[in-house]
XYZ file of C-alpha atoms in Angstrom:
696
model
C 20.634 0.999 2.317
C 19.265 4.534 2.055
C 16.821 5.384 4.838
C 14.080 7.838 3.889
C 11.591 9.982 5.735
C 8.627 11.877 4.312
C 6.291 13.860 6.534
C 2.607 14.479 5.985
C 1.504 18.083 5.540
C 1.425 19.884 8.888
C -0.777 22.953 9.161
C -0.266 26.072 11.281
C -3.489 28.015 11.541
C -1.595 31.303 11.305
C -0.609 33.528 8.368
C 2.668 32.824 6.591
C 4.290 36.096 7.686
C 3.631 35.404 11.374
C 4.972 31.842 11.059
C 8.145 33.231 9.465
C 8.622 35.594 12.396
C 8.326 32.627 14.754
C 10.749 30.608 12.625
C 13.440 33.337 12.810
C 13.349 33.139 16.609
C 15.062 29.739 16.340
C 18.300 31.450 15.345
C 21.150 31.840 16.120
C 20.370 29.289 18.856
C 17.279 27.719 20.346
C 17.104 26.594 23.980
C 13.942 24.623 23.190
C 15.951 22.286 20.926
C 18.783 20.933 23.141
C 20.690 19.264 20.294
C 20.886 22.586 18.410
C 24.043 24.208 19.795
C 24.047 27.296 17.600
C 24.530 28.678 14.108
C 26.366 31.355 12.179
C 25.577 32.999 8.862
C 27.942 32.088 6.034
C 26.313 34.301 3.443
C 23.218 36.375 2.832
C 21.640 37.816 -0.288
C 18.522 39.829 -1.138
C 16.974 40.469 -4.523
C 16.845 44.036 -5.776
C 13.219 44.478 -4.804
C 13.633 42.685 -1.472
C 11.165 39.955 -2.352
C 13.679 37.098 -2.089
C 15.948 36.657 0.901
C 18.549 33.857 0.787
C 20.560 32.856 3.852
C 23.217 30.169 4.194
C 24.051 29.035 7.724
C 26.451 26.670 9.407
C 24.634 24.835 12.201
C 26.231 22.880 15.032
C 24.287 19.878 16.383
C 25.199 17.888 19.469
C 25.875 14.202 18.866
C 23.337 12.338 20.986
C 24.953 8.894 20.815
C 26.629 6.401 23.167
C 29.939 7.647 24.575
C 31.899 4.818 22.944
C 30.601 5.755 19.488
C 31.426 9.438 20.061
C 34.916 8.504 21.220
C 35.539 6.331 18.140
C 34.220 9.043 15.838
C 36.285 11.673 17.658
C 33.554 14.346 17.625
C 31.100 15.816 20.123
C 29.098 17.781 17.548
C 28.473 17.730 13.803
C 28.189 20.554 11.274
C 25.267 20.935 8.900
C 24.987 23.573 6.168
C 21.503 24.991 5.771
C 20.311 27.118 2.873
C 17.033 29.052 3.213
C 15.315 30.783 0.291
C 12.491 32.993 1.568
C 10.231 34.400 -1.156
C 7.915 37.054 0.270
C 6.174 37.543 -3.064
C 5.251 33.868 -3.444
C 4.997 33.410 0.340
C 7.256 30.341 0.426
C 10.303 29.273 2.401
C 12.459 26.519 0.881
C 15.055 24.898 3.129
C 17.905 22.615 2.054
C 20.324 21.091 4.566
C 23.174 18.606 4.310
C 25.914 17.363 6.592
C 29.479 18.614 6.313
C 30.913 16.370 9.038
C 31.772 12.849 7.828
C 30.451 13.772 4.371
C 32.690 11.126 2.763
C 31.210 8.398 4.975
C 27.648 9.518 5.604
C 25.225 11.558 3.488
C 22.324 13.288 5.191
C 19.934 15.468 3.199
C 16.871 17.342 4.380
C 14.334 19.377 2.420
C 11.638 21.486 4.052
C 8.971 23.741 2.646
C 6.658 26.346 4.179
C 3.807 27.438 1.906
C 0.390 29.051 2.080
C -2.475 26.612 2.605
C -4.158 26.008 -0.775
C -7.664 26.511 0.672
C -7.030 29.152 3.320
C -4.507 31.916 2.670
C -4.333 32.735 6.385
C -2.933 29.284 7.197
C 0.560 27.902 6.571
C 1.575 24.400 5.469
C 4.831 22.675 6.329
C 6.407 19.567 4.764
C 9.753 17.904 5.168
C 11.647 14.972 3.710
C 15.027 13.513 4.552
C 17.369 10.742 3.501
C 20.272 9.004 5.253
C 22.937 6.987 3.441
C 25.626 5.434 5.679
C 28.361 4.125 3.395
C 30.932 3.341 6.077
C 31.311 4.273 9.731
C 34.017 2.313 11.535
C 31.918 -0.881 11.458
C 28.976 0.794 13.220
C 26.869 1.469 10.102
C 23.716 -0.283 11.333
C 23.988 1.251 14.807
C 24.437 4.729 13.358
C 21.387 4.307 11.100
C 19.171 3.357 14.035
C 20.446 6.154 16.275
C 20.199 8.796 13.556
C 16.646 7.893 12.469
C 15.495 7.619 16.071
C 16.884 11.037 16.953
C 15.579 12.604 13.759
C 12.016 11.378 14.151
C 12.049 12.301 17.848
C 12.720 15.911 16.865
C 10.228 16.061 13.973
C 7.130 16.840 16.013
C 9.244 18.767 18.487
C 9.955 21.204 15.653
C 6.268 22.018 15.261
C 5.898 22.489 19.010
C 8.780 24.982 18.958
C 7.165 27.037 16.183
C 3.850 27.037 18.054
C 5.674 28.130 21.225
C 7.210 31.130 19.465
C 3.874 31.948 17.817
C 2.254 32.101 21.256
C 5.146 34.223 22.499
C 4.741 36.701 19.626
C 1.001 36.969 20.207
C 1.479 37.464 23.964
C 3.902 40.283 23.160
C 1.279 41.998 21.022
C 2.407 40.822 17.567
C -0.603 39.044 16.122
C -0.422 40.401 12.582
C 2.415 41.132 10.183
C 1.481 42.856 6.915
C 2.254 41.081 3.678
C 5.183 42.117 1.539
C 4.522 44.758 -1.107
C 7.065 45.870 -3.746
C 8.782 49.204 -3.142
C 10.084 51.577 -5.837
C 13.632 50.524 -6.803
C 16.251 53.253 -7.325
C 19.010 52.697 -9.872
C 21.790 52.825 -7.300
C 19.947 50.337 -5.112
C 19.666 47.952 -8.019
C 23.480 47.892 -8.295
C 23.975 47.178 -4.630
C 23.840 43.741 -3.165
C 23.256 42.276 0.149
C 23.620 42.978 3.792
C 26.627 40.611 3.824
C 28.634 39.671 0.779
C 27.747 36.116 -0.090
C 29.772 33.482 -1.936
C 29.534 33.635 -5.700
C 27.795 30.300 -5.731
C 24.833 31.918 -4.001
C 24.294 34.695 -6.541
C 21.661 34.022 -9.194
C 20.341 36.124 -12.041
C 16.819 35.229 -11.031
C 15.458 33.888 -7.753
C 13.947 30.979 -9.634
C 17.458 29.896 -10.643
C 18.405 29.294 -7.039
C 18.473 25.622 -6.129
C 15.469 24.537 -4.132
C 14.284 21.467 -2.322
C 13.678 18.076 -3.772
C 11.219 18.272 -6.703
C 8.974 15.859 -4.823
C 8.300 18.692 -2.409
C 7.585 21.223 -5.107
C 3.824 21.442 -4.837
C 1.114 21.166 -2.250
C -2.000 19.529 -3.618
C -5.113 17.785 -2.473
C -3.543 14.340 -2.872
C -1.163 14.833 0.062
C -1.926 13.675 3.572
C -2.577 16.243 6.264
C -1.162 15.475 9.728
C -4.375 16.662 11.405
C -6.405 14.373 9.124
C -4.174 11.423 10.093
C -4.655 12.124 13.798
C -8.398 12.647 13.412
C -9.319 9.836 10.996
C -6.517 7.268 11.186
C -5.294 7.562 14.755
C -2.019 8.440 16.418
C 1.060 7.448 14.426
C 4.726 7.961 15.142
C 6.650 10.145 12.662
C 8.171 7.075 10.979
C 4.755 5.415 10.724
C 3.377 8.590 9.154
C 6.314 8.573 6.760
C 5.651 4.964 5.707
C 1.992 5.761 5.061
C 2.843 8.857 3.019
C 5.463 6.991 0.963
C 3.268 3.946 0.241
C 0.294 6.136 -0.665
C 2.444 8.237 -3.002
C 3.852 5.089 -4.618
C 0.336 3.846 -5.322
C -0.679 7.199 -6.809
C 2.333 7.184 -9.112
C 2.282 3.540 -10.207
C -1.188 2.085 -9.743
C -3.511 3.126 -12.538
C -6.600 1.555 -10.991
C -8.637 2.410 -7.935
C -6.437 3.609 -5.063
C -7.258 1.899 -1.733
C -8.477 4.084 1.103
C -5.916 5.350 3.591
C -7.210 3.187 6.423
C -6.919 0.140 4.148
C -3.291 0.987 3.268
C -2.551 1.501 6.954
C -3.820 -1.990 7.794
C -1.218 -3.573 5.507
C 1.540 -1.438 7.032
C 0.511 -2.510 10.533
C 0.372 -6.150 9.440
C 4.026 -5.911 8.380
C 5.162 -3.796 11.348
C 5.542 -0.782 9.033
C 8.210 -2.479 6.940
C 7.550 -0.522 3.748
C 8.716 -3.079 1.166
C 6.951 -6.017 2.833
C 3.720 -4.040 3.200
C 3.901 -2.929 -0.433
C 4.334 -6.517 -1.665
C 1.460 -7.736 0.497
C -0.801 -4.918 -0.680
C 0.068 -5.501 -4.351
C -0.783 -9.186 -4.055
C -4.081 -8.280 -2.420
C -4.928 -5.749 -5.136
C -4.204 -8.436 -7.726
C -6.471 -10.852 -5.864
C -9.263 -8.263 -5.593
C -9.001 -7.600 -9.303
C -8.997 -11.263 -10.240
C -12.075 -12.049 -8.122
C -13.936 -8.736 -8.633
C -14.116 -8.131 -4.884
C -14.816 -4.404 -5.319
C -18.247 -5.303 -6.705
C -19.052 -7.943 -4.100
C -21.405 -5.911 -1.892
C -23.375 -4.785 -4.944
C -23.562 -8.186 -6.633
C -23.576 -10.816 -3.871
C -26.959 -12.251 -2.944
C -26.650 -15.088 -0.406
C -28.475 -18.290 -1.407
C -31.621 -19.067 0.584
C -29.934 -21.759 2.772
C -27.295 -19.263 3.850
C -29.888 -16.637 4.720
C -31.784 -19.126 6.862
C -29.110 -21.327 8.397
C -25.906 -19.240 8.512
C -25.851 -18.233 12.186
C -23.983 -14.938 11.911
C -24.811 -11.241 11.697
C -24.005 -7.690 12.810
C -25.185 -6.505 16.236
C -24.521 -2.888 17.332
C -20.939 -2.202 18.557
C -18.602 -2.976 21.442
C -17.628 -0.641 24.262
C -14.910 0.980 22.108
C -17.268 1.716 19.207
C -16.106 -1.172 17.021
C -18.820 -2.888 14.952
C -19.814 -6.173 16.599
C -20.309 -9.361 14.589
C -21.894 -12.374 16.266
C -21.226 -15.880 14.964
C -22.985 -18.829 16.601
C -20.683 -21.439 15.130
C -21.793 -24.166 17.555
C -25.380 -23.858 16.317
C -24.398 -23.876 12.638
C -24.518 -26.978 10.454
C -21.312 -26.321 8.524
C -21.427 -29.707 6.795
C -25.011 -29.151 5.704
C -24.254 -25.641 4.440
C -21.272 -26.943 2.471
C -23.489 -29.565 0.831
C -26.314 -27.070 0.249
C -24.414 -24.123 -1.261
C -20.842 -25.300 -1.873
C -17.495 -24.040 -0.637
C -17.316 -21.112 -3.062
C -20.611 -19.638 -1.906
C -19.488 -19.901 1.723
C -16.227 -18.148 0.879
C -18.083 -15.412 -1.003
C -20.318 -14.893 2.034
C -17.325 -14.640 4.383
C -15.739 -12.087 2.041
C -18.959 -10.060 1.965
C -18.912 -10.001 5.784
C -15.370 -8.587 5.722
C -16.289 -6.006 3.084
C -19.328 -4.972 5.130
C -17.132 -4.788 8.246
C -14.813 -2.262 6.604
C -17.815 -0.207 5.534
C -19.233 -0.232 9.065
C -15.871 0.848 10.497
C -15.979 3.924 8.267
C -19.512 4.677 9.424
C -18.603 4.321 13.099
C -15.586 6.584 12.585
C -17.932 9.309 11.344
C -20.519 8.576 14.044
C -18.195 8.612 17.046
C -15.678 11.156 15.738
C -12.610 8.985 16.337
C -10.684 6.465 14.225
C -12.229 2.984 14.194
C -10.459 0.620 11.806
C -11.381 -2.843 13.129
C -14.346 -4.768 14.435
C -15.061 -7.232 17.233
C -16.330 -10.768 16.716
C -18.297 -12.627 19.393
C -17.952 -16.358 18.692
C -20.413 -18.628 20.536
C -19.274 -22.257 20.507
C -22.112 -23.870 22.470
C -23.072 -26.982 20.535
C -19.688 -27.472 18.888
C -19.105 -31.193 18.359
C -17.256 -33.682 16.197
C -19.628 -32.951 13.306
C -17.924 -29.572 13.005
C -14.584 -31.361 12.533
C -15.756 -32.881 9.237
C -12.567 -32.930 7.187
C -13.806 -31.056 4.053
C -15.350 -28.436 6.331
C -12.100 -27.895 8.256
C -10.214 -27.701 4.966
C -12.638 -25.021 3.740
C -12.270 -23.143 7.035
C -8.485 -23.120 6.713
C -8.788 -21.775 3.176
C -11.083 -18.976 4.351
C -8.704 -18.078 7.182
C -5.815 -17.884 4.702
C -7.754 -15.641 2.296
C -8.900 -13.304 5.081
C -5.437 -13.130 6.672
C -3.844 -12.202 3.326
C -6.406 -9.629 2.207
C -8.049 -8.198 5.341
C -5.135 -7.758 7.770
C -5.628 -5.906 11.028
C -9.410 -5.764 10.603
C -10.176 -7.946 13.628
C -9.840 -5.838 16.749
C -10.918 -8.496 19.243
C -12.323 -12.051 19.156
C -14.450 -13.053 22.156
C -14.872 -16.850 22.246
C -17.547 -17.955 24.726
C -18.877 -21.325 25.923
C -15.908 -23.216 24.461
C -16.604 -26.999 24.855
C -14.117 -29.797 25.407
C -13.769 -30.442 21.682
C -12.557 -26.883 21.110
C -8.833 -27.630 21.785
C -8.920 -30.111 18.895
C -10.283 -27.475 16.512
C -7.866 -24.887 17.881
C -4.917 -27.221 17.274
C -5.978 -27.548 13.639
C -6.555 -23.874 12.825
C -4.185 -21.899 15.079
C -1.030 -22.491 12.948
C -2.777 -20.701 10.073
C -3.595 -17.614 12.128
C -1.123 -14.746 12.338
C 0.517 -14.318 15.736
C -0.660 -10.693 15.999
C -4.215 -11.899 15.376
C -3.958 -14.687 17.974
C -3.086 -12.110 20.621
C -6.548 -10.603 20.144
C -8.338 -13.833 21.122
C -10.084 -14.069 24.513
C -11.415 -17.551 25.312
C -14.076 -18.282 27.964
C -15.145 -21.809 28.800
C -18.373 -22.664 30.569
C -19.988 -19.626 32.168
C -16.756 -17.696 32.734
C -17.949 -15.007 30.320
C -20.503 -13.848 32.887
C -19.656 -11.297 35.554
C -16.521 -9.131 36.013
C -13.676 -9.962 33.657
C -16.137 -11.376 31.140
C -18.197 -9.815 28.375
C -19.122 -6.772 30.479
C -15.523 -5.579 30.128
C -15.937 -5.340 26.354
C -19.670 -4.925 25.688
C -22.258 -2.643 27.231
C -24.892 -4.545 29.189
C -27.626 -3.435 26.813
C -25.633 -4.917 23.881
C -24.945 -8.399 25.314
C -27.327 -10.724 23.409
C -30.201 -12.407 25.180
C -28.970 -15.951 24.479
C -25.908 -15.120 26.610
C -27.972 -13.708 29.457
C -27.961 -10.110 28.245
C -30.765 -7.632 27.685
C -30.447 -7.198 23.919
C -32.715 -9.073 21.553
C -30.425 -10.594 18.928
C -31.757 -11.066 15.403
C -28.888 -13.272 14.260
C -30.278 -16.536 12.776
C -30.128 -19.455 15.203
C -28.751 -21.891 12.640
C -29.858 -25.508 12.979
C -29.582 -28.558 10.747
C -29.879 -27.951 7.033
C -32.518 -30.294 5.531
C -31.039 -32.788 3.102
C -33.683 -31.740 0.614
C -31.709 -28.493 0.189
C -28.465 -30.262 -0.650
C -27.070 -29.669 -4.119
C -27.608 -32.411 -6.659
C -24.586 -33.985 -8.338
C -25.228 -31.841 -11.407
C -25.465 -28.652 -9.361
C -22.323 -29.592 -7.439
C -20.537 -30.143 -10.749
C -21.622 -26.671 -11.908
C -20.316 -25.181 -8.659
C -16.990 -26.942 -9.209
C -16.863 -25.552 -12.755
C -17.477 -22.054 -11.401
C -14.541 -22.479 -9.032
C -12.375 -23.715 -11.862
C -13.293 -20.619 -13.883
C -12.256 -18.369 -11.003
C -8.925 -20.167 -10.982
C -8.500 -19.952 -14.771
C -6.387 -16.810 -14.655
C -2.816 -17.244 -13.483
C -0.645 -14.683 -11.726
C 2.949 -14.194 -12.870
C 5.894 -12.005 -11.880
C 8.353 -10.805 -14.514
C 11.863 -10.103 -13.264
C 14.624 -8.115 -14.914
C 16.512 -10.403 -17.252
C 14.099 -13.264 -16.529
C 11.077 -13.270 -18.837
C 7.948 -15.237 -18.025
C 7.149 -17.753 -20.753
C 4.242 -20.153 -21.242
C 4.596 -23.215 -23.488
C 1.623 -24.306 -25.584
C 1.681 -27.637 -27.437
C -0.071 -27.603 -30.841
C -0.771 -31.139 -32.086
C -1.872 -30.106 -35.586
C -0.913 -27.333 -37.981
C -3.970 -25.095 -38.084
C -5.094 -24.232 -34.578
C -5.796 -20.951 -32.849
C -3.958 -19.733 -29.742
C -5.938 -17.089 -27.828
C -4.763 -14.992 -24.888
C -6.214 -12.553 -22.393
C -4.016 -10.802 -19.840
C -3.900 -7.771 -17.542
C -0.737 -5.835 -16.661
C -0.945 -5.140 -12.938
C 2.450 -3.537 -12.409
C 5.155 -2.168 -14.709
C 5.397 -2.212 -18.505
C 6.128 -5.408 -20.453
C 6.784 -6.535 -24.021
C 4.619 -9.443 -25.191
C 5.857 -11.778 -27.941
C 4.866 -15.123 -29.440
C 7.524 -17.601 -30.632
C 7.616 -20.982 -32.365
C 10.506 -23.209 -31.309
C 12.102 -25.868 -33.490
C 13.221 -27.934 -30.548
C 10.742 -28.155 -27.713
C 12.030 -27.141 -24.258
C 12.617 -29.960 -21.810
C 9.215 -29.891 -20.163
C 8.787 -33.524 -19.218
C 5.866 -35.743 -20.280
C 2.635 -33.845 -20.880
C -0.654 -34.023 -22.685
C -1.401 -31.857 -25.772
C -2.456 -28.378 -24.764
C -0.940 -28.569 -21.272
C 0.996 -25.411 -20.458
C 4.259 -25.138 -18.584
C 5.488 -21.713 -17.496
C 8.690 -20.063 -16.341
C 11.821 -19.149 -18.310
C 11.803 -21.744 -21.066
C 13.955 -20.367 -23.901
C 17.471 -21.769 -23.619
C 20.085 -19.033 -23.291
C 22.156 -20.746 -25.990
C 19.358 -20.628 -28.548
C 19.686 -18.185 -31.446
C 16.665 -16.205 -32.643
C 15.979 -17.105 -36.264
C 17.819 -20.399 -36.030
C 16.538 -22.304 -32.990
C 13.299 -20.381 -32.599
C 11.374 -17.746 -34.533
C 9.055 -14.886 -33.662
C 5.590 -15.390 -35.169
C 3.947 -12.224 -33.809
C 5.536 -8.784 -33.684
C 6.441 -7.565 -30.164
C 3.672 -5.642 -28.409
C 4.491 -3.055 -25.744
C 1.918 -3.367 -22.958
C 1.547 -0.596 -20.404
C 0.696 -0.939 -16.758
C -3.067 -1.158 -16.274
C -3.894 -2.379 -19.781
C -6.040 -5.424 -20.606
C -4.866 -7.240 -23.748
C -6.755 -9.847 -25.754
C -5.515 -11.500 -28.922
C -5.141 -14.613 -31.028
C -2.821 -16.314 -33.518
C -3.592 -18.883 -36.215
C -0.779 -21.445 -36.146
C 0.858 -22.690 -39.339
C 2.952 -25.521 -37.918
C 2.503 -28.067 -35.144
C 4.906 -28.110 -32.210
C 5.626 -25.818 -29.273
C 4.693 -22.144 -29.128
C 5.909 -19.829 -26.389
C 4.001 -16.806 -25.078
C 6.595 -14.462 -23.567
C 6.377 -11.412 -21.317
C 9.571 -9.505 -20.522
C 10.398 -6.168 -18.881
C 10.060 -3.212 -21.238
C 12.926 -0.712 -21.215
C 12.417 2.300 -23.524
C 16.162 2.769 -23.995
C 16.696 -0.723 -25.419
C 15.361 -2.899 -28.212
C 12.524 -5.172 -27.253
C 14.634 -8.271 -27.936
C 17.056 -7.387 -25.148
C 16.362 -8.516 -21.598
C 19.220 -6.697 -19.879
C 18.167 -4.029 -17.375
C 18.781 -0.393 -18.255
C 19.869 2.435 -15.980
C 16.283 3.429 -15.285
C 15.492 -0.164 -14.341
C 18.440 -0.288 -11.956
C 17.459 2.977 -10.318
C 13.891 1.799 -10.003
C 15.087 -1.472 -8.529
C 16.881 0.375 -5.742
C 13.619 1.966 -4.640
C 11.255 -0.848 -5.623
C 12.889 -4.161 -4.756
C 11.246 -7.368 -5.907
C 9.408 -8.181 -9.140
C 9.312 -5.300 -11.575
C 6.150 -6.399 -13.385
C 3.135 -8.478 -12.464
C 0.314 -9.780 -14.613
C -2.733 -12.028 -14.716
C -3.039 -14.155 -17.833
C -5.149 -16.811 -19.500
C -4.525 -18.659 -22.760
C -6.476 -21.265 -24.674
C -6.047 -23.366 -27.808
C -8.921 -23.858 -30.257
C -8.628 -26.909 -32.494
C -9.010 -26.501 -36.256
C -12.401 -28.223 -36.318
C -13.699 -25.687 -33.797
C -12.265 -22.728 -35.680
C -14.691 -21.022 -38.046
C -12.263 -18.496 -39.481
C -13.841 -15.473 -37.804
C -10.922 -13.506 -36.375
C -13.271 -10.693 -35.368
C -14.944 -12.923 -32.798
C -11.557 -13.567 -31.230
C -10.310 -10.000 -31.342
C -13.445 -8.392 -29.955
C -13.467 -10.300 -26.681
C -13.605 -8.212 -23.526
C -11.631 -8.510 -20.359
C -13.213 -10.503 -17.544
C -11.564 -8.406 -14.866
C -13.126 -5.971 -12.398
C -13.193 -2.222 -12.302
C -9.775 -2.210 -10.649
C -8.427 -2.482 -14.203
C -6.975 0.815 -15.272
C -8.455 2.660 -18.187
C -6.290 1.903 -21.177
C -4.411 4.790 -22.714
C -5.241 5.193 -26.353
C -1.682 6.183 -27.163
C -0.480 2.609 -26.787
C -3.218 0.937 -28.777
C -1.678 2.060 -32.045
C 1.274 -0.185 -31.355
C -0.853 -3.339 -31.229
C -0.341 -5.845 -34.029
C -3.176 -7.629 -35.784
C -3.192 -10.464 -33.296
C -3.870 -8.433 -30.124
C -6.316 -5.765 -29.090
C -6.437 -3.516 -26.028
C -9.755 -3.553 -24.220
C -11.182 -0.154 -23.377
C-alpha cells in the first residue's frame, strides 16, 4: 500500500530572497538535522540571464532504525538524489527528491515548493508532499513503513524550525534584506557559456519551463489550501500526519463533491472519530453527507419550529459555557415526560428537535471559537437524572432513544466534549445497560457519573463549571431558564388521525433508498407491471461518481421469490448468462448521469411483466453496455477504495386508470432533495432521452 503525506501551507513571514539564503545554509551539511549526514553537488546549471539556477545533489541520510533491521539491510545510511530548480524571476524554488538506495524494493518521492505568499509579497509559502511504496524488504515491509513515516513526520516541523533558526542567524549578523533579482545585460560570449560546473546532459533544457518540476498537485498556491497557522489557530494542534489527513480529505471533497463542502472543523470531527484512518473517515463522512441531503438537514435551523408541547415540556436548553469555553447544554431528563412527549408530538418531531440541538451546538462552537480566540469544536452536556423512574423505561421511548443515539453517533461524531450526569438514581444502571452498547467507546470515556449529592464540592461540578454558571436547581448561583418539564396533559396527545399522518410523514422520509454501485456490479431494481399500459416514474440523485442509467424489460423474470405486484427487489438481478436482445431488451436509451445531478423521468410500458431499472459505473473509454472497469477506474480504485458511485433513488408505478396521458406532468417534476444537491451541468442535459429530465 502506498503511504502518502501532504502538508498544509506553512508561511514564513520573511521575503523569498531571505528565506532562500537561510535555506542554502542547510548545505553541504546541517548540524541541526542529525539524520542529514552531508551532501555533494552532482551537477549545476544556470540560465543565460542567471534567473534560473538548477542544482542536483546526492544527500546521505542516517538510517534511524533498530540495529537488527540495519544489519539485515546491510546499510548504515541511504542515498537520496535531490533536484532544486530556483527561479529568481518567478521567485519559486521547486524541489524533487527520490531514493537511490534500495530503489528496486522501496520507492520514496518528495516534492517541495517555496513560493511568494499570494496576498503578501514579503512573505514566503512552503508546501511539501511525499509518498512511500514498500514493495519488498526482507519480510519487514510493514515495520519499514511505520518507521519511515514516523521518522519523516518527526522531521517535517523540524525543517521549519531549522529555516527559522537560520533566518534569525542571518538577521543577527546584519542581513535582514536581500534585493530581488533583476536581469543583467547578456553578452554574446556569456550566452554561449554554461554553468559553474558542467552538469549531466539530462539536466540541460532549452527553456527553464521544460525542466521537470514537482508533482502537478503542488503547482499552484490558492485560497482553497489550508494554512498551517490557520489550523493551529482555528482547529487546534495536530500532528503532521493528522494535518496531512485533513488536507487530503478536504482536497478530495473539493475535487469530487459538487455540493456544499463541509467546514474544516466538521471534516476534522470525522477524522478523529476514525482515529485519522483516511479511508474510514471518508466513507463515514460520505454516508453522513448523503443522510444530510436526504433529510435536508442543512435547512433545519431555518425551517424547524418546535411544536408547542416541545417548547413547554422538553426540559433542555443552552446555558452559558463550561470552564473550557465549551457551550453548555442542560437536559433535565428525570423531569421530562418522555412518554407524554412521544404521544403528543411523535417520534419524528422528537428526532428533529434533537438534530436541531446538535446543529445549534455546532453553530455555538464556532461562535465560542471566535469569542475566546482558541479552537472549540465540542460542547458539554449536563444531564440531571433526578426523578428518573420506570416510566422513562417505556419500551417505545427507549427504542426511540436508541435510534436518536445511532443517528447522532453517525452524523455528529466528536461533538460531545464531556457529559456530566448528576443525581443518578437506582434505576439508572438499568437504563445504562440498555443504551451503553449503542454508544461509541470514545464517547463513553467522556461520561462522568455522580450519584446522590456527589456532584457538590471538590471533584464535582466545580471542576468543570464556574460557580456562577452552576444552575440554581443544583445549588449554584445561576438562574436557569431551561423548562422544568413535567407531565404532558393527555389533552395534548395526538389523535389517531394525527398519529397516522405523522407515520405517513416518516414513511415519506424513508421513501428514498440509498444504493452503492460497484465496478462490474450494477445496481438494479425490479418493478412488476401487472398490466400492459402503466407508467414507471423515477427520481434519483447521483451522490458520488458518474453512472449510466438504463431501463430493461426481461422475458423471464429474475428469481425474486413470492411478491405482490409493484413490490421492488434490488441488487444485481440480470443473470450473467442472459443475452441482450434475446433474454431481455432495453426499452429506454442509456442516460449518462454525472455526479451531483438530480434526474427525474418516466416510461409508459407496453407489456406486462418485469422491468429493471439499472445503474452501472460509467467509463468514458468503453461502451455503456460494458460493465468491466477501465484503466482510469482501476487507478481511481487504488486511491478511492470502496464503492465507486452512490445514489439516492425513488421509483413508483402508476396504473393505467390513474394515467391521464400527460407526460409533461411527469417530466416536469422537481427533485425533493436539499441544497446539498450539486447544480447540474447543462452540458450533460443534452444527452437525456425523452423519458428523463435533469432538474436544475
